[in-house]
mmCIF file of N, CA and C in Angstrom:
data_model
loop_
_atom_site.group_PDB
_atom_site.id
_atom_site.type_symbol
_atom_site.label_atom_id
_atom_site.label_comp_id
_atom_site.label_asym_id
_atom_site.label_seq_id
_atom_site.Cartn_x
_atom_site.Cartn_y
_atom_site.Cartn_z
ATOM 1 N N MET A 1 1.018 -1.106 0.436
ATOM 2 C CA MET A 1 -0.211 0.116 -0.095
ATOM 3 C C MET A 1 0.925 1.663 -0.219
ATOM 4 N N ILE A 2 0.491 2.225 -0.849
ATOM 5 C CA ILE A 2 1.602 3.270 -1.453
ATOM 6 C C ILE A 2 0.856 4.747 0.262
ATOM 7 N N SER A 3 1.651 4.759 0.933
ATOM 8 C CA SER A 3 1.038 6.002 1.622
ATOM 9 C C SER A 3 1.058 7.181 1.204
ATOM 10 N N ARG A 4 0.132 7.472 2.012
ATOM 11 C CA ARG A 4 -0.920 9.093 1.473
ATOM 12 C C ARG A 4 0.840 10.324 1.165
ATOM 13 N N ALA A 5 1.344 10.222 1.832
ATOM 14 C CA ALA A 5 2.920 11.361 2.160
ATOM 15 C C ALA A 5 3.696 10.989 0.860
ATOM 16 N N PHE A 6 3.579 9.457 0.481
ATOM 17 C CA PHE A 6 4.508 9.275 -0.599
ATOM 18 C C PHE A 6 3.572 9.721 -2.085
ATOM 19 N N VAL A 7 2.278 10.064 -2.126
ATOM 20 C CA VAL A 7 1.173 10.001 -2.981
ATOM 21 C C VAL A 7 1.907 11.394 -3.063
ATOM 22 N N ILE A 8 2.045 12.511 -2.423
ATOM 23 C CA ILE A 8 1.687 13.683 -1.903
ATOM 24 C C ILE A 8 3.043 14.126 -2.594
ATOM 25 N N ALA A 9 4.171 13.632 -1.980
ATOM 26 C CA ALA A 9 5.161 14.096 -2.310
ATOM 27 C C ALA A 9 5.704 14.018 -3.810
ATOM 28 N N PHE A 10 5.348 12.603 -4.178
ATOM 29 C CA PHE A 10 5.103 12.621 -5.728
ATOM 30 C C PHE A 10 4.445 13.797 -6.400
ATOM 31 N N ALA A 11 3.631 13.704 -6.120
ATOM 32 C CA ALA A 11 2.887 15.187 -6.613
ATOM 33 C C ALA A 11 3.414 16.865 -7.002
ATOM 34 N N LEU A 12 3.776 16.451 -5.626
ATOM 35 C CA LEU A 12 4.408 17.892 -6.220
ATOM 36 C C LEU A 12 5.946 18.091 -6.263
ATOM 37 N N ALA A 13 6.385 17.158 -6.331
ATOM 38 C CA ALA A 13 7.606 16.999 -7.338
ATOM 39 C C ALA A 13 6.831 16.937 -8.539
ATOM 40 N N ALA A 14 6.045 16.523 -9.102
ATOM 41 C CA ALA A 14 6.170 16.725 -10.461
ATOM 42 C C ALA A 14 5.282 17.649 -11.223
ATOM 43 N N THR A 15 4.656 18.401 -9.776
ATOM 44 C CA THR A 15 4.780 19.693 -10.920
ATOM 45 C C THR A 15 5.649 21.179 -10.405
ATOM 46 N N THR A 16 6.140 20.909 -9.546
ATOM 47 C CA THR A 16 7.407 21.862 -9.800
ATOM 48 C C THR A 16 8.566 21.282 -10.916
ATOM 49 N N GLY A 17 8.572 20.575 -11.631
ATOM 50 C CA GLY A 17 9.551 20.137 -12.610
ATOM 51 C C GLY A 17 8.288 20.777 -14.156
ATOM 52 N N ILE A 18 7.069 20.559 -13.773
ATOM 53 C CA ILE A 18 6.541 21.650 -14.131
ATOM 54 C C ILE A 18 7.220 23.305 -14.479
ATOM 55 N N ALA A 19 7.170 23.601 -12.426
ATOM 56 C CA ALA A 19 6.887 25.090 -12.631
ATOM 57 C C ALA A 19 8.192 25.626 -13.672
ATOM 58 N N ALA A 20 8.992 25.017 -13.560
ATOM 59 C CA ALA A 20 10.517 24.662 -14.106
ATOM 60 C C ALA A 20 10.415 25.555 -15.232
ATOM 61 N N ALA A 21 9.692 24.759 -16.184
ATOM 62 C CA ALA A 21 9.321 24.694 -17.408
ATOM 63 C C ALA A 21 8.886 26.436 -17.510
ATOM 64 N N GLN A 22 7.934 26.476 -16.851
ATOM 65 C CA GLN A 22 7.054 27.749 -16.924
ATOM 66 C C GLN A 22 8.030 28.779 -16.603
ATOM 67 N N ASP A 23 8.756 28.024 -15.910
ATOM 68 C CA ASP A 23 9.592 29.346 -15.451
ATOM 69 C C ASP A 23 10.951 29.659 -16.346
ATOM 70 N N VAL A 24 11.064 28.715 -17.151
ATOM 71 C CA VAL A 24 12.860 28.911 -18.698
ATOM 72 C C VAL A 24 11.503 30.231 -19.107
ATOM 73 N N ALA A 25 10.135 30.041 -19.922
ATOM 74 C CA ALA A 25 9.660 30.072 -20.224
ATOM 75 C C ALA A 25 9.068 31.290 -19.930
ATOM 76 N N ALA A 26 9.085 32.009 -19.039
ATOM 77 C CA ALA A 26 8.911 33.731 -18.550
ATOM 78 C C ALA A 26 9.676 34.066 -18.226
ATOM 79 N N GLY A 27 10.982 33.975 -18.264
ATOM 80 C CA GLY A 27 12.509 34.441 -18.582
ATOM 81 C C GLY A 27 12.935 34.058 -19.618
ATOM 82 N N ALA A 28 12.402 33.864 -20.704
ATOM 83 C CA ALA A 28 12.270 34.841 -22.370
ATOM 84 C C ALA A 28 11.764 35.510 -22.252
ATOM 85 N N VAL A 29 10.668 36.113 -21.930
ATOM 86 C CA VAL A 29 9.835 36.589 -22.457
ATOM 87 C C VAL A 29 10.300 37.843 -21.122
ATOM 88 N N SER A 30 10.924 37.751 -20.294
ATOM 89 C CA SER A 30 11.853 38.893 -19.258
ATOM 90 C C SER A 30 13.249 39.062 -20.168
ATOM 91 N N PHE A 31 13.545 37.809 -20.666
ATOM 92 C CA PHE A 31 15.139 38.903 -21.919
ATOM 93 C C PHE A 31 14.761 39.340 -22.721
ATOM 94 N N ARG A 32 12.953 39.395 -22.895
ATOM 95 C CA ARG A 32 13.174 40.436 -23.894
ATOM 96 C C ARG A 32 13.969 42.138 -24.002
ATOM 97 N N LYS A 33 13.254 42.401 -22.385
ATOM 98 C CA LYS A 33 14.402 43.551 -21.845
ATOM 99 C C LYS A 33 15.747 44.244 -22.526
ATOM 100 N N CYS A 34 16.318 42.776 -22.266
ATOM 101 C CA CYS A 34 17.959 42.287 -22.141
ATOM 102 C C CYS A 34 18.246 42.700 -24.381
ATOM 103 N N THR A 35 17.697 41.972 -24.633
ATOM 104 C CA THR A 35 17.983 41.930 -26.137
ATOM 105 C C THR A 35 18.641 43.376 -26.630
ATOM 106 N N PRO A 36 17.984 44.630 -26.237
ATOM 107 C CA PRO A 36 18.760 45.559 -27.263
ATOM 108 C C PRO A 36 19.821 46.192 -27.110
ATOM 109 N N CYS A 37 20.656 44.621 -25.881
ATOM 110 C CA CYS A 37 22.057 44.994 -25.338
ATOM 111 C C CYS A 37 22.920 43.665 -25.352
ATOM 112 N N HIS A 38 22.689 42.448 -25.570
ATOM 113 C CA HIS A 38 22.687 41.627 -25.243
ATOM 114 C C HIS A 38 22.109 40.161 -26.420
ATOM 115 N N ASN A 39 22.452 39.488 -27.536
ATOM 116 C CA ASN A 39 22.362 38.112 -27.506
ATOM 117 C C ASN A 39 22.523 36.595 -26.368
ATOM 118 N N ILE A 40 21.727 36.166 -26.997
ATOM 119 C CA ILE A 40 22.158 34.454 -26.020
ATOM 120 C C ILE A 40 22.084 32.873 -27.052
ATOM 121 N N GLY A 41 22.497 32.510 -27.365
ATOM 122 C CA GLY A 41 22.399 31.329 -28.139
ATOM 123 C C GLY A 41 23.272 31.053 -29.116
ATOM 124 N N GLU A 42 23.190 30.225 -30.283
ATOM 125 C CA GLU A 42 24.272 29.578 -31.292
ATOM 126 C C GLU A 42 24.319 30.867 -32.349
ATOM 127 N N GLY A 43 25.397 31.699 -32.527
ATOM 128 C CA GLY A 43 25.427 32.501 -33.081
ATOM 129 C C GLY A 43 25.777 33.989 -33.031
ATOM 130 N N ALA A 44 25.078 33.853 -31.553
ATOM 131 C CA ALA A 44 25.462 34.842 -30.922
ATOM 132 C C ALA A 44 26.594 36.060 -31.052
ATOM 133 N N THR A 45 26.318 36.968 -30.866
ATOM 134 C CA THR A 45 27.556 37.625 -30.941
ATOM 135 C C THR A 45 27.617 39.544 -30.409
ATOM 136 N N ASN A 46 28.306 39.687 -29.636
ATOM 137 C CA ASN A 46 28.251 40.921 -28.790
ATOM 138 C C ASN A 46 27.272 41.548 -29.423
ATOM 139 N N LYS A 47 27.084 42.792 -28.966
ATOM 140 C CA LYS A 47 26.816 44.637 -28.745
ATOM 141 C C LYS A 47 26.849 45.023 -27.916
ATOM 142 N N VAL A 48 26.491 45.711 -27.449
ATOM 143 C CA VAL A 48 26.594 47.240 -27.023
ATOM 144 C C VAL A 48 26.655 46.714 -25.328
ATOM 145 N N GLY A 49 26.686 44.929 -25.325
ATOM 146 C CA GLY A 49 26.619 44.192 -24.552
ATOM 147 C C GLY A 49 27.462 43.074 -24.683
ATOM 148 N N PRO A 50 27.739 42.537 -23.624
ATOM 149 C CA PRO A 50 28.896 40.801 -24.097
ATOM 150 C C PRO A 50 27.371 39.822 -24.366
ATOM 151 N N VAL A 51 27.752 38.755 -25.284
ATOM 152 C CA VAL A 51 27.324 37.881 -24.376
ATOM 153 C C VAL A 51 26.602 36.878 -24.117
ATOM 154 N N LEU A 52 25.494 36.654 -23.998
ATOM 155 C CA LEU A 52 25.538 36.644 -21.978
ATOM 156 C C LEU A 52 25.636 34.737 -22.292
ATOM 157 N N ASN A 53 26.191 33.334 -23.252
ATOM 158 C CA ASN A 53 26.187 31.766 -23.249
ATOM 159 C C ASN A 53 27.151 31.592 -22.374
ATOM 160 N N GLY A 54 26.882 30.637 -21.912
ATOM 161 C CA GLY A 54 27.506 30.516 -20.229
ATOM 162 C C GLY A 54 28.055 31.096 -19.640
ATOM 163 N N LEU A 55 26.660 31.830 -19.319
ATOM 164 C CA LEU A 55 27.312 32.737 -17.570
ATOM 165 C C LEU A 55 27.531 32.189 -16.581
ATOM 166 N N GLU A 56 26.745 30.874 -16.548
ATOM 167 C CA GLU A 56 26.777 30.645 -15.056
ATOM 168 C C GLU A 56 28.518 29.493 -14.623
ATOM 169 N N GLY A 57 28.675 30.499 -14.043
ATOM 170 C CA GLY A 57 30.218 29.166 -13.989
ATOM 171 C C GLY A 57 30.974 31.350 -13.721
ATOM 172 N N ARG A 58 31.541 31.767 -14.897
ATOM 173 C CA ARG A 58 32.207 32.668 -16.012
ATOM 174 C C ARG A 58 32.341 33.344 -14.774
ATOM 175 N N LYS A 59 33.981 33.867 -15.175
ATOM 176 C CA LYS A 59 34.374 35.278 -14.340
ATOM 177 C C LYS A 59 34.070 36.291 -15.083
ATOM 178 N N SER A 60 33.507 37.475 -14.523
ATOM 179 C CA SER A 60 32.732 39.019 -14.638
ATOM 180 C C SER A 60 33.729 39.474 -15.875
ATOM 181 N N GLY A 61 33.734 39.978 -16.835
ATOM 182 C CA GLY A 61 34.680 40.429 -18.215
ATOM 183 C C GLY A 61 35.468 39.619 -18.501
ATOM 184 N N GLN A 62 34.931 38.513 -18.921
ATOM 185 C CA GLN A 62 35.430 37.893 -20.011
ATOM 186 C C GLN A 62 35.517 36.999 -21.315
ATOM 187 N N ILE A 63 34.704 37.800 -21.785
ATOM 188 C CA ILE A 63 33.544 37.593 -22.924
ATOM 189 C C ILE A 63 34.632 38.218 -24.275
ATOM 190 N N PRO A 64 36.137 36.993 -24.639
ATOM 191 C CA PRO A 64 36.430 37.766 -26.085
ATOM 192 C C PRO A 64 36.577 38.822 -26.810
ATOM 193 N N GLY A 65 36.908 40.028 -27.352
ATOM 194 C CA GLY A 65 35.927 40.761 -28.239
ATOM 195 C C GLY A 65 34.905 42.393 -27.455
ATOM 196 N N PHE A 66 34.546 41.854 -26.293
ATOM 197 C CA PHE A 66 34.147 42.890 -25.449
ATOM 198 C C PHE A 66 35.255 43.961 -25.003
ATOM 199 N N ASN A 67 34.854 45.392 -25.472
ATOM 200 C CA ASN A 67 35.751 46.324 -24.427
ATOM 201 C C ASN A 67 34.623 46.497 -23.196
ATOM 202 N N TYR A 68 34.923 46.176 -22.374
ATOM 203 C CA TYR A 68 34.210 45.926 -20.167
ATOM 204 C C TYR A 68 35.006 46.995 -20.218
ATOM 205 N N SER A 69 33.877 47.435 -19.251
ATOM 206 C CA SER A 69 34.793 48.326 -18.176
ATOM 207 C C SER A 69 35.679 48.239 -17.651
ATOM 208 N N ASP A 70 36.709 49.131 -16.569
ATOM 209 C CA ASP A 70 38.033 48.208 -16.091
ATOM 210 C C ASP A 70 37.102 47.999 -14.474
ATOM 211 N N ALA A 71 36.094 48.295 -14.509
ATOM 212 C CA ALA A 71 35.105 48.054 -13.278
ATOM 213 C C ALA A 71 34.950 46.657 -13.352
ATOM 214 N N ASN A 72 34.273 46.606 -14.455
ATOM 215 C CA ASN A 72 33.991 45.024 -14.522
ATOM 216 C C ASN A 72 34.909 44.346 -14.384
ATOM 217 N N LYS A 73 36.200 44.229 -15.423
ATOM 218 C CA LYS A 73 37.088 43.171 -14.882
ATOM 219 C C LYS A 73 37.138 43.253 -14.274
ATOM 220 N N ASN A 74 37.803 44.105 -13.096
ATOM 221 C CA ASN A 74 38.041 43.755 -12.313
ATOM 222 C C ASN A 74 37.030 43.726 -11.029
ATOM 223 N N SER A 75 36.013 43.634 -11.010
ATOM 224 C CA SER A 75 35.183 43.532 -10.521
ATOM 225 C C SER A 75 35.236 41.964 -9.182
ATOM 226 N N GLY A 76 36.608 41.376 -9.681
ATOM 227 C CA GLY A 76 36.150 39.808 -9.079
ATOM 228 C C GLY A 76 35.143 38.912 -9.355
ATOM 229 N N LEU A 77 33.603 39.344 -10.172
ATOM 230 C CA LEU A 77 33.120 38.748 -10.066
ATOM 231 C C LEU A 77 32.646 37.198 -10.332
ATOM 232 N N THR A 78 32.597 36.163 -10.531
ATOM 233 C CA THR A 78 32.065 34.762 -10.361
ATOM 234 C C THR A 78 30.575 34.259 -10.419
ATOM 235 N N TRP A 79 29.643 34.338 -12.195
ATOM 236 C CA TRP A 79 28.545 34.890 -11.727
ATOM 237 C C TRP A 79 28.062 33.227 -11.569
ATOM 238 N N ASP A 80 26.783 33.689 -11.062
ATOM 239 C CA ASP A 80 26.067 32.849 -9.804
ATOM 240 C C ASP A 80 25.250 32.903 -9.536
ATOM 241 N N LYS A 81 23.895 32.097 -9.449
ATOM 242 C CA LYS A 81 22.055 32.412 -9.011
ATOM 243 C C LYS A 81 22.229 33.593 -8.341
ATOM 244 N N ALA A 82 23.054 33.688 -7.058
ATOM 245 C CA ALA A 82 22.747 34.925 -6.109
ATOM 246 C C ALA A 82 23.718 36.599 -6.485
ATOM 247 N N THR A 83 24.850 36.121 -7.321
ATOM 248 C CA THR A 83 25.473 36.793 -7.528
ATOM 249 C C THR A 83 24.759 37.643 -8.904
ATOM 250 N N PHE A 84 23.902 36.960 -9.779
ATOM 251 C CA PHE A 84 23.235 37.797 -10.766
ATOM 252 C C PHE A 84 22.085 38.552 -10.575
ATOM 253 N N LYS A 85 21.337 37.340 -9.225
ATOM 254 C CA LYS A 85 20.340 38.461 -8.408
ATOM 255 C C LYS A 85 21.088 39.699 -8.167
ATOM 256 N N SER A 86 21.832 39.952 -7.752
ATOM 257 C CA SER A 86 22.106 41.059 -7.144
ATOM 258 C C SER A 86 22.322 42.040 -7.979
ATOM 259 N N TYR A 87 23.488 41.479 -9.179
ATOM 260 C CA TYR A 87 23.378 42.887 -10.228
ATOM 261 C C TYR A 87 22.283 43.252 -10.765
ATOM 262 N N ILE A 88 21.446 42.399 -10.761
ATOM 263 C CA ILE A 88 20.144 42.313 -12.174
ATOM 264 C C ILE A 88 19.426 43.570 -11.256
ATOM 265 N N ALA A 89 19.397 43.123 -10.145
ATOM 266 C CA ALA A 89 18.771 44.648 -9.214
ATOM 267 C C ALA A 89 18.773 45.354 -9.479
ATOM 268 N N ASP A 90 19.990 45.841 -9.333
ATOM 269 C CA ASP A 90 20.575 47.395 -9.574
ATOM 270 C C ASP A 90 22.087 47.493 -9.689
ATOM 271 N N PRO A 91 22.938 47.737 -11.467
ATOM 272 C CA PRO A 91 24.240 46.973 -11.864
ATOM 273 C C PRO A 91 24.824 47.772 -11.277
ATOM 274 N N ARG A 92 24.507 49.122 -11.349
ATOM 275 C CA ARG A 92 25.623 49.874 -10.917
ATOM 276 C C ARG A 92 26.173 49.828 -9.647
ATOM 277 N N ALA A 93 25.405 49.810 -8.847
ATOM 278 C CA ALA A 93 25.774 49.442 -7.361
ATOM 279 C C ALA A 93 26.039 47.678 -6.713
ATOM 280 N N LYS A 94 25.341 47.298 -7.161
ATOM 281 C CA LYS A 94 26.871 45.752 -7.657
ATOM 282 C C LYS A 94 28.644 46.179 -8.356
ATOM 283 N N ILE A 95 28.476 46.653 -9.158
ATOM 284 C CA ILE A 95 29.822 47.385 -9.837
ATOM 285 C C ILE A 95 29.745 48.635 -10.475
ATOM 286 N N PRO A 96 29.857 49.771 -8.839
ATOM 287 C CA PRO A 96 30.182 50.671 -9.224
ATOM 288 C C PRO A 96 31.228 50.721 -10.331
ATOM 289 N N GLY A 97 31.257 51.538 -11.423
ATOM 290 C CA GLY A 97 32.178 52.370 -12.813
ATOM 291 C C GLY A 97 31.568 51.393 -13.896
ATOM 292 N N THR A 98 30.588 50.351 -13.433
ATOM 293 C CA THR A 98 30.344 49.256 -14.815
ATOM 294 C C THR A 98 29.923 50.524 -15.868
ATOM 295 N N LYS A 99 29.766 49.773 -17.186
ATOM 296 C CA LYS A 99 28.714 51.274 -18.564
ATOM 297 C C LYS A 99 27.693 50.110 -18.627
ATOM 298 N N MET A 100 27.077 49.310 -18.288
ATOM 299 C CA MET A 100 26.029 49.305 -18.141
ATOM 300 C C MET A 100 24.502 49.881 -17.038
ATOM 301 N N VAL A 101 24.447 50.392 -18.351
ATOM 302 C CA VAL A 101 22.819 51.202 -18.188
ATOM 303 C C VAL A 101 21.734 50.941 -18.220
ATOM 304 N N PHE A 102 21.401 50.544 -17.220
ATOM 305 C CA PHE A 102 19.774 49.266 -16.842
ATOM 306 C C PHE A 102 19.843 49.211 -15.839
ATOM 307 N N ALA A 103 17.959 50.059 -16.041
ATOM 308 C CA ALA A 103 17.307 50.291 -13.884
ATOM 309 C C ALA A 103 17.149 49.215 -12.797
ATOM 310 N N GLY A 104 17.767 47.862 -13.838
ATOM 311 C CA GLY A 104 17.505 47.213 -12.857
ATOM 312 C C GLY A 104 16.103 46.144 -12.936
ATOM 313 N N ILE A 105 16.122 44.236 -12.550
ATOM 314 C CA ILE A 105 15.130 43.763 -12.572
ATOM 315 C C ILE A 105 15.264 44.264 -10.965
ATOM 316 N N LYS A 106 13.725 44.453 -10.300
ATOM 317 C CA LYS A 106 13.297 43.957 -8.848
ATOM 318 C C LYS A 106 12.459 42.539 -8.363
ATOM 319 N N ASN A 107 11.783 42.315 -9.046
ATOM 320 C CA ASN A 107 11.538 41.398 -8.933
ATOM 321 C C ASN A 107 11.652 40.444 -8.549
ATOM 322 N N ASP A 108 11.478 39.495 -7.278
ATOM 323 C CA ASP A 108 12.551 38.286 -6.752
ATOM 324 C C ASP A 108 12.565 36.999 -7.855
ATOM 325 N N LYS A 109 10.662 36.844 -8.447
ATOM 326 C CA LYS A 109 10.164 35.588 -9.692
ATOM 327 C C LYS A 109 11.057 36.228 -10.637
ATOM 328 N N GLU A 110 10.884 37.381 -11.022
ATOM 329 C CA GLU A 110 11.537 37.660 -12.434
ATOM 330 C C GLU A 110 13.076 37.603 -12.855
ATOM 331 N N GLN A 111 13.754 37.616 -11.184
ATOM 332 C CA GLN A 111 15.128 37.094 -11.348
ATOM 333 C C GLN A 111 14.823 36.074 -11.153
ATOM 334 N N ASP A 112 14.895 34.926 -10.711
ATOM 335 C CA ASP A 112 14.450 33.829 -10.613
ATOM 336 C C ASP A 112 14.698 33.201 -12.504
ATOM 337 N N ASP A 113 13.526 33.690 -12.921
ATOM 338 C CA ASP A 113 12.741 33.201 -14.198
ATOM 339 C C ASP A 113 14.521 33.509 -15.408
ATOM 340 N N LEU A 114 14.695 34.983 -15.034
ATOM 341 C CA LEU A 114 15.133 35.237 -16.198
ATOM 342 C C LEU A 114 17.032 34.467 -16.139
ATOM 343 N N TRP A 115 16.858 34.139 -14.885
ATOM 344 C CA TRP A 115 18.353 33.091 -14.523
ATOM 345 C C TRP A 115 18.089 32.086 -15.006
ATOM 346 N N ALA A 116 16.809 30.962 -14.591
ATOM 347 C CA ALA A 116 16.174 29.941 -15.032
ATOM 348 C C ALA A 116 16.546 29.817 -17.160
ATOM 349 N N PHE A 117 16.493 31.080 -17.663
ATOM 350 C CA PHE A 117 15.830 31.299 -19.519
ATOM 351 C C PHE A 117 17.894 31.540 -19.437
ATOM 352 N N LEU A 118 18.787 31.141 -18.670
ATOM 353 C CA LEU A 118 20.238 32.133 -19.594
ATOM 354 C C LEU A 118 20.846 30.961 -18.831
ATOM 355 N N ILE A 119 21.026 30.575 -17.838
ATOM 356 C CA ILE A 119 22.180 29.169 -18.140
ATOM 357 C C ILE A 119 20.951 27.742 -18.355
ATOM 358 N N GLN A 120 20.441 27.815 -19.283
ATOM 359 C CA GLN A 120 20.357 26.683 -20.627
ATOM 360 C C GLN A 120 21.215 26.878 -21.121
ATOM 361 N N TYR A 121 21.605 27.959 -21.550
ATOM 362 C CA TYR A 121 22.731 27.692 -22.998
ATOM 363 C C TYR A 121 24.535 27.952 -21.847
ATOM 364 N N GLY A 122 25.285 26.655 -23.208
ATOM 365 C CA GLY A 122 26.328 26.887 -22.643
ATOM 366 C C GLY A 122 26.864 27.808 -22.780
ATOM 367 N N PRO A 123 28.475 27.871 -22.524
ATOM 368 C CA PRO A 123 28.798 28.922 -23.556
ATOM 369 C C PRO A 123 29.681 28.781 -25.333
ATOM 370 N N ASP A 124 29.098 27.633 -25.694
ATOM 371 C CA ASP A 124 29.278 27.643 -27.319
ATOM 372 C C ASP A 124 27.515 28.245 -27.384
ATOM 373 N N GLY A 125 26.613 28.167 -27.374
ATOM 374 C CA GLY A 125 25.768 28.952 -27.144
ATOM 375 C C GLY A 125 24.215 28.291 -27.490
ATOM 376 N N LYS A 126 24.757 26.827 -27.535
ATOM 377 C CA LYS A 126 23.870 25.631 -27.479
ATOM 378 C C LYS A 126 22.973 24.775 -26.123
ATOM 379 N N LYS A 127 21.945 25.054 -26.169
ATOM 380 C CA LYS A 127 21.329 24.626 -24.337
ATOM 381 C C LYS A 127 21.618 23.553 -24.094
ATOM 382 N N LYS A 128 22.049 23.073 -23.152
ATOM 383 C CA LYS A 128 22.678 22.092 -22.214
ATOM 384 C C LYS A 128 21.159 20.843 -22.136
#
């Protein structure tokens, strides 16, 4: 006999997976705010801002061919979820002297959704 707790736990795990897929879709919508300056995916090129492929685990200021500010190159940041969320909320507060002019995304869920969207792309621009 299957316990009620097991059934509830299984159902919760299944719906969490569905929610994660929705988060990526919501992140893709949120990324539209970024597209005037950034590209992502296969064939992406630097624009006003650098390509965002392979962001997770990458050191700040490291995309070849992009002219980063000294503040960004010397920030010592390595991109992970917590660092990204702090940065995207207010880029100029996180890295004083950055060239990034963006009001920021203050909404916690939108930050999570955007991060979920970004990290699906590896350094080569292919989805993981």
